[in-house]
Amino acid sequence: MTRLIIRKVAVLGAGVMGAQIAAHCANADVPVLLFDLAAREGAPNTVIDKALAGLKKLDPAPLATRDRLQHIEAANYDHDLARLAECDLVIEAIAEKMEWKLDLYARVAPFLKPDAIFASNTSGLSIEALAAGMPAAQRSRFCGIHFFNPPRYMPLVELIATSQSAPGMLDALESWLVTRLGKGIVRAKDTPNFVANRIGVFSILAVMHHTIRLGLSFDEVDLLTGPRIGRPKSATFRTADVVGLDTLAHVVGTMQATLPQDPWHAHFCVPDWLQALIAQGALGQKTRAGIYRKQGRQIQVLDLALRDYRDSAGEVLPDVEDILKLRNPAEKFAQLAAHPHPQAQFLWSIFRDVFHYCAVHLADIADNARDVDLAMRWGFGWAQGPFETWQSAGWREIARMVAEDIEHGHAMAAAPLPAWVFERDGVHAAEGSFSASAQQLRPRTGLPVYQRQLYPERVLGESPSPRGETLWENAGVRLWRRPDQDARIGIVSITSRMHTIGDEVMEGMLEAIARAERELDGLVIWHEAPFAVGANLQQVGEACRAGQFDLLERMVDKFQRTSMAIKHAQVPVVAAVQGMALGGGCEFAMHAAHRVLALESYVGLVEAGVGLIPAGGGSKEFALQAHAMAQRAAGGDVFPYIQNAFQTIAMATVAKSGLEAIQLGFGRAGDDVVFNAAELLHVSIRRARALAESAWRPPLPSRKVTVAGRNGIATCELMLVNMAEGGFISAHDYRVARAAATALCGGEVESNAQVSEQWLLDVERAQFVELLKTKPTQQRIAHMLETGKPLRN
């Protein structure tokens, strides 16, 4: 397969989706031309400039770092169409109106490179009909490429072919999207709303229908349809507010207009209460009122009986709560269906109707059941797809229950379940997933790009990925390898809950490094996210309560020795970071020879939140960085470089991406940032091998580190005085921040004094233990353990 090279992308349409697609391409170091209409008055690119400015304000942030914005250029259709010839991929993302899109295609087609790929980000219009608007010579390089909102964070991209789309072009584009933009691809059929929106919007309509039918409140339903059933916290009605009630109505309207033969067509309509909200301009989050609104600090919800908002106060019936906690899915569904309370009947009804809908439409909308399940996981954040949920609960028994409800008129539509449902025991098996259109199991695609995913996301019933060969393990760490990848690169995985770092993890890490030095060529620290959420606070808290401060000092010393063992190991240690790498987890990563960071890595030294400072070598590493930068700069003053590190530690700043982690000093300029987290282990193993085969060698301990000393500490204190006087920090915040300054500046020594790396470790350890002895820090630790939230005291 020819590798697709995309040097520049054009995005047509600077609306919410277009601007964020452009942002994510810029995140991936792909320059972008962002097009929109020229302004009627003033500067021609006013519309685009406003959209670009808006990217800085959105939360969650579409830009991995703010400087990514420089890679997006504003352009307009009146003056800049000739610049489309610079672009290898053009993505159309204008409003969902067929006539507008076709008019734009006619306008831009003459300016496209002959080999450019042109794709529409439509969320549901016919790709075949859109392709008809392109010149015949360009139709083989036209397809649908449907991103989900927000494009940076939602994994799903639906790739939709036309009858003329070149298969090689689609394969190359899929490979590029997977690795370069980090996406999960589902090849959708060209049917209205494709896969995820077709099922997801039907699911929302089913929830709305049964909410009214059973007399439940919106906040009550959101409690039922969120994490309790494996769905996002925003559940159903909050999700509708986030998406925009007008947007939801538009998608429902598309289903109503384009699916007249669908057995559920009567339900493809916007409820009267929802139409009334839209008519009032209450469109959800973007207008600060929709199904929910915020009054001061109180969240209020629309109450249809009152015809007004009331304080949100929904509750789940204890019986239903108990049923939802059952671990056996078959027992859970049986009890929900049998329980008379409206909440239980509601839950059974929404699952039943989604199962029913997916079974009837599988042949029409998707190649196989795996694509449906992954689409709902990646596009809607479901923990399990509908077919996985059904199969886990007992395929044949659920099929019987659904068929019985259809027969008795309880289901939303009278369409019978397809015959294949009763001929099978499930849709997912080791050999593949069932295709209703082909009446056979489909294996996963064989595209080479997926060989980079050593542990891809699996659906229930699929063959698991190889566990690897265990070399050694203890209660906190497993040392293993994948001989099929590289038998002499070890993988060390932390096995504690949330990968917290306690005594057993430190013991395990030290032993794993020692074994790697004797028997292996390199070592990768890898496990599924989070990378590590820091030290085991439970152990720290217990020792504080017992007054065992000598024990705590020994524990910190061991933590430092473990970090230094990572840094000075005689084989390269690569940290493969995904998700949270906080406190001690960040310090382990900082000490590695190299870091491979997933884009979605949230890295930081957050000890200040519990009244402490970094003491696993993190403060020392920032002092070393300041020394190195000062050596390269004119004048050689270390304090300007300490200042940024001080603010980062004192404010417990957490990087919001792997790219930002490098900018903040938690990584280095040469580190790798991988956009698809499923490729993290593959890249890390190969990076460890490359280091082992090169002239890599561990750094020697630094003996002469120039530090800022007393003057540096005093300068940091000036900032603290102003913050304290302004009421921004408490007296204990001041004490913690001063301890951080002391560790960063090398302690109470003369400015520009030279100290050793071990001296810096001794200073940060001493400051850490002194803080542990204070009552406010002990209170902060206890509060964090009890509530999971920081205490301001």
Short mmCIF file of N, CA, C and O in Angstrom, two decimals, residues 223-224 228-229 315-337 339 341 343-344 347:
data_model
loop_
_atom_site.label_atom_id
_atom_site.label_comp_id
_atom_site.label_asym_id
_atom_site.label_seq_id
_atom_site.Cartn_x
_atom_site.Cartn_y
_atom_site.Cartn_z
N LEU A 223 -29.67 10.48 36.14
CA LEU A 223 -29.01 9.64 37.14
C LEU A 223 -29.00 8.18 36.71
O LEU A 223 -28.05 7.44 36.96
N LEU A 224 -30.06 7.76 36.02
CA LEU A 224 -30.18 6.37 35.59
C LEU A 224 -29.36 6.06 34.35
O LEU A 224 -28.92 4.92 34.17
N ARG A 228 -23.99 4.72 35.91
CA ARG A 228 -24.62 3.51 36.47
C ARG A 228 -24.85 2.44 35.41
O ARG A 228 -24.92 1.25 35.72
N ILE A 229 -25.02 2.86 34.15
CA ILE A 229 -25.21 1.87 33.08
C ILE A 229 -24.07 1.95 32.05
O ILE A 229 -24.23 1.51 30.91
N GLU A 315 -33.43 11.26 42.38
CA GLU A 315 -32.90 10.16 43.18
C GLU A 315 -33.19 8.85 42.48
O GLU A 315 -34.16 8.72 41.73
N VAL A 316 -32.34 7.86 42.76
CA VAL A 316 -32.54 6.52 42.23
C VAL A 316 -33.13 5.66 43.33
O VAL A 316 -32.64 5.65 44.47
N LEU A 317 -34.19 4.91 43.00
CA LEU A 317 -34.83 4.02 43.97
C LEU A 317 -33.80 3.02 44.50
O LEU A 317 -33.05 2.42 43.72
N PRO A 318 -33.73 2.80 45.82
CA PRO A 318 -32.74 1.87 46.37
C PRO A 318 -32.80 0.48 45.74
O PRO A 318 -31.76 -0.14 45.50
N ASP A 319 -34.01 -0.02 45.47
CA ASP A 319 -34.14 -1.34 44.82
C ASP A 319 -33.43 -1.35 43.47
O ASP A 319 -32.73 -2.30 43.12
N VAL A 320 -33.64 -0.29 42.70
CA VAL A 320 -33.03 -0.20 41.38
C VAL A 320 -31.52 -0.04 41.50
O VAL A 320 -30.75 -0.65 40.73
N GLU A 321 -31.09 0.75 42.47
CA GLU A 321 -29.65 0.91 42.72
C GLU A 321 -29.01 -0.46 43.00
O GLU A 321 -27.93 -0.78 42.47
N ASP A 322 -29.68 -1.27 43.81
CA ASP A 322 -29.15 -2.60 44.14
C ASP A 322 -29.08 -3.49 42.90
O ASP A 322 -28.11 -4.24 42.72
N ILE A 323 -30.10 -3.41 42.05
CA ILE A 323 -30.10 -4.22 40.82
C ILE A 323 -28.94 -3.80 39.93
O ILE A 323 -28.23 -4.65 39.36
N LEU A 324 -28.71 -2.50 39.79
CA LEU A 324 -27.65 -2.01 38.91
C LEU A 324 -26.26 -2.38 39.43
O LEU A 324 -25.30 -2.39 38.65
N LYS A 325 -26.14 -2.69 40.71
CA LYS A 325 -24.85 -3.09 41.26
C LYS A 325 -24.56 -4.57 41.06
O LYS A 325 -23.45 -5.03 41.33
N LEU A 326 -25.55 -5.34 40.59
CA LEU A 326 -25.34 -6.76 40.35
C LEU A 326 -24.26 -6.96 39.29
O LEU A 326 -24.25 -6.29 38.26
N ARG A 327 -23.37 -7.91 39.52
CA ARG A 327 -22.27 -8.14 38.59
C ARG A 327 -22.68 -9.05 37.44
O ARG A 327 -22.05 -9.05 36.39
N ASN A 328 -23.69 -9.85 37.65
CA ASN A 328 -24.14 -10.78 36.62
C ASN A 328 -25.13 -10.06 35.69
O ASN A 328 -26.25 -9.75 36.10
N PRO A 329 -24.74 -9.78 34.44
CA PRO A 329 -25.63 -9.03 33.54
C PRO A 329 -26.96 -9.73 33.30
O PRO A 329 -28.01 -9.07 33.19
N ALA A 330 -26.96 -11.06 33.22
CA ALA A 330 -28.20 -11.79 32.98
C ALA A 330 -29.17 -11.58 34.13
O ALA A 330 -30.38 -11.31 33.93
N GLU A 331 -28.67 -11.67 35.35
CA GLU A 331 -29.50 -11.46 36.53
C GLU A 331 -29.99 -10.01 36.59
O GLU A 331 -31.14 -9.73 36.95
N LYS A 332 -29.13 -9.09 36.22
CA LYS A 332 -29.48 -7.66 36.24
C LYS A 332 -30.67 -7.38 35.32
O LYS A 332 -31.66 -6.76 35.71
N PHE A 333 -30.58 -7.86 34.07
CA PHE A 333 -31.66 -7.58 33.11
C PHE A 333 -32.95 -8.30 33.51
O PHE A 333 -34.05 -7.75 33.35
N ALA A 334 -32.83 -9.51 34.02
CA ALA A 334 -34.03 -10.24 34.44
C ALA A 334 -34.75 -9.50 35.56
O ALA A 334 -35.99 -9.38 35.55
N GLN A 335 -33.99 -8.97 36.52
CA GLN A 335 -34.62 -8.26 37.64
C GLN A 335 -35.20 -6.91 37.20
O GLN A 335 -36.25 -6.50 37.70
N LEU A 336 -34.51 -6.21 36.29
CA LEU A 336 -35.06 -4.94 35.79
C LEU A 336 -36.39 -5.17 35.09
O LEU A 336 -37.36 -4.44 35.30
N ALA A 337 -36.45 -6.20 34.24
CA ALA A 337 -37.67 -6.47 33.48
C ALA A 337 -38.82 -6.89 34.39
O ALA A 337 -39.99 -6.61 34.10
N HIS A 339 -39.16 -6.04 37.74
CA HIS A 339 -39.49 -5.09 38.82
C HIS A 339 -40.56 -4.11 38.35
O HIS A 339 -40.48 -3.56 37.25
N HIS A 341 -41.39 -1.06 39.43
CA HIS A 341 -41.18 0.38 39.56
C HIS A 341 -40.85 1.01 38.20
O HIS A 341 -40.12 0.41 37.40
N GLN A 343 -38.76 3.22 37.29
CA GLN A 343 -37.33 3.35 36.98
C GLN A 343 -36.77 2.05 36.40
O GLN A 343 -36.00 2.07 35.44
N ALA A 344 -37.15 0.91 36.98
CA ALA A 344 -36.68 -0.38 36.48
C ALA A 344 -37.28 -0.65 35.10
O ALA A 344 -36.57 -1.10 34.18
N LEU A 347 -35.44 1.40 32.46
CA LEU A 347 -34.13 0.89 32.07
C LEU A 347 -34.26 -0.32 31.16
O LEU A 347 -33.57 -0.43 30.14
#
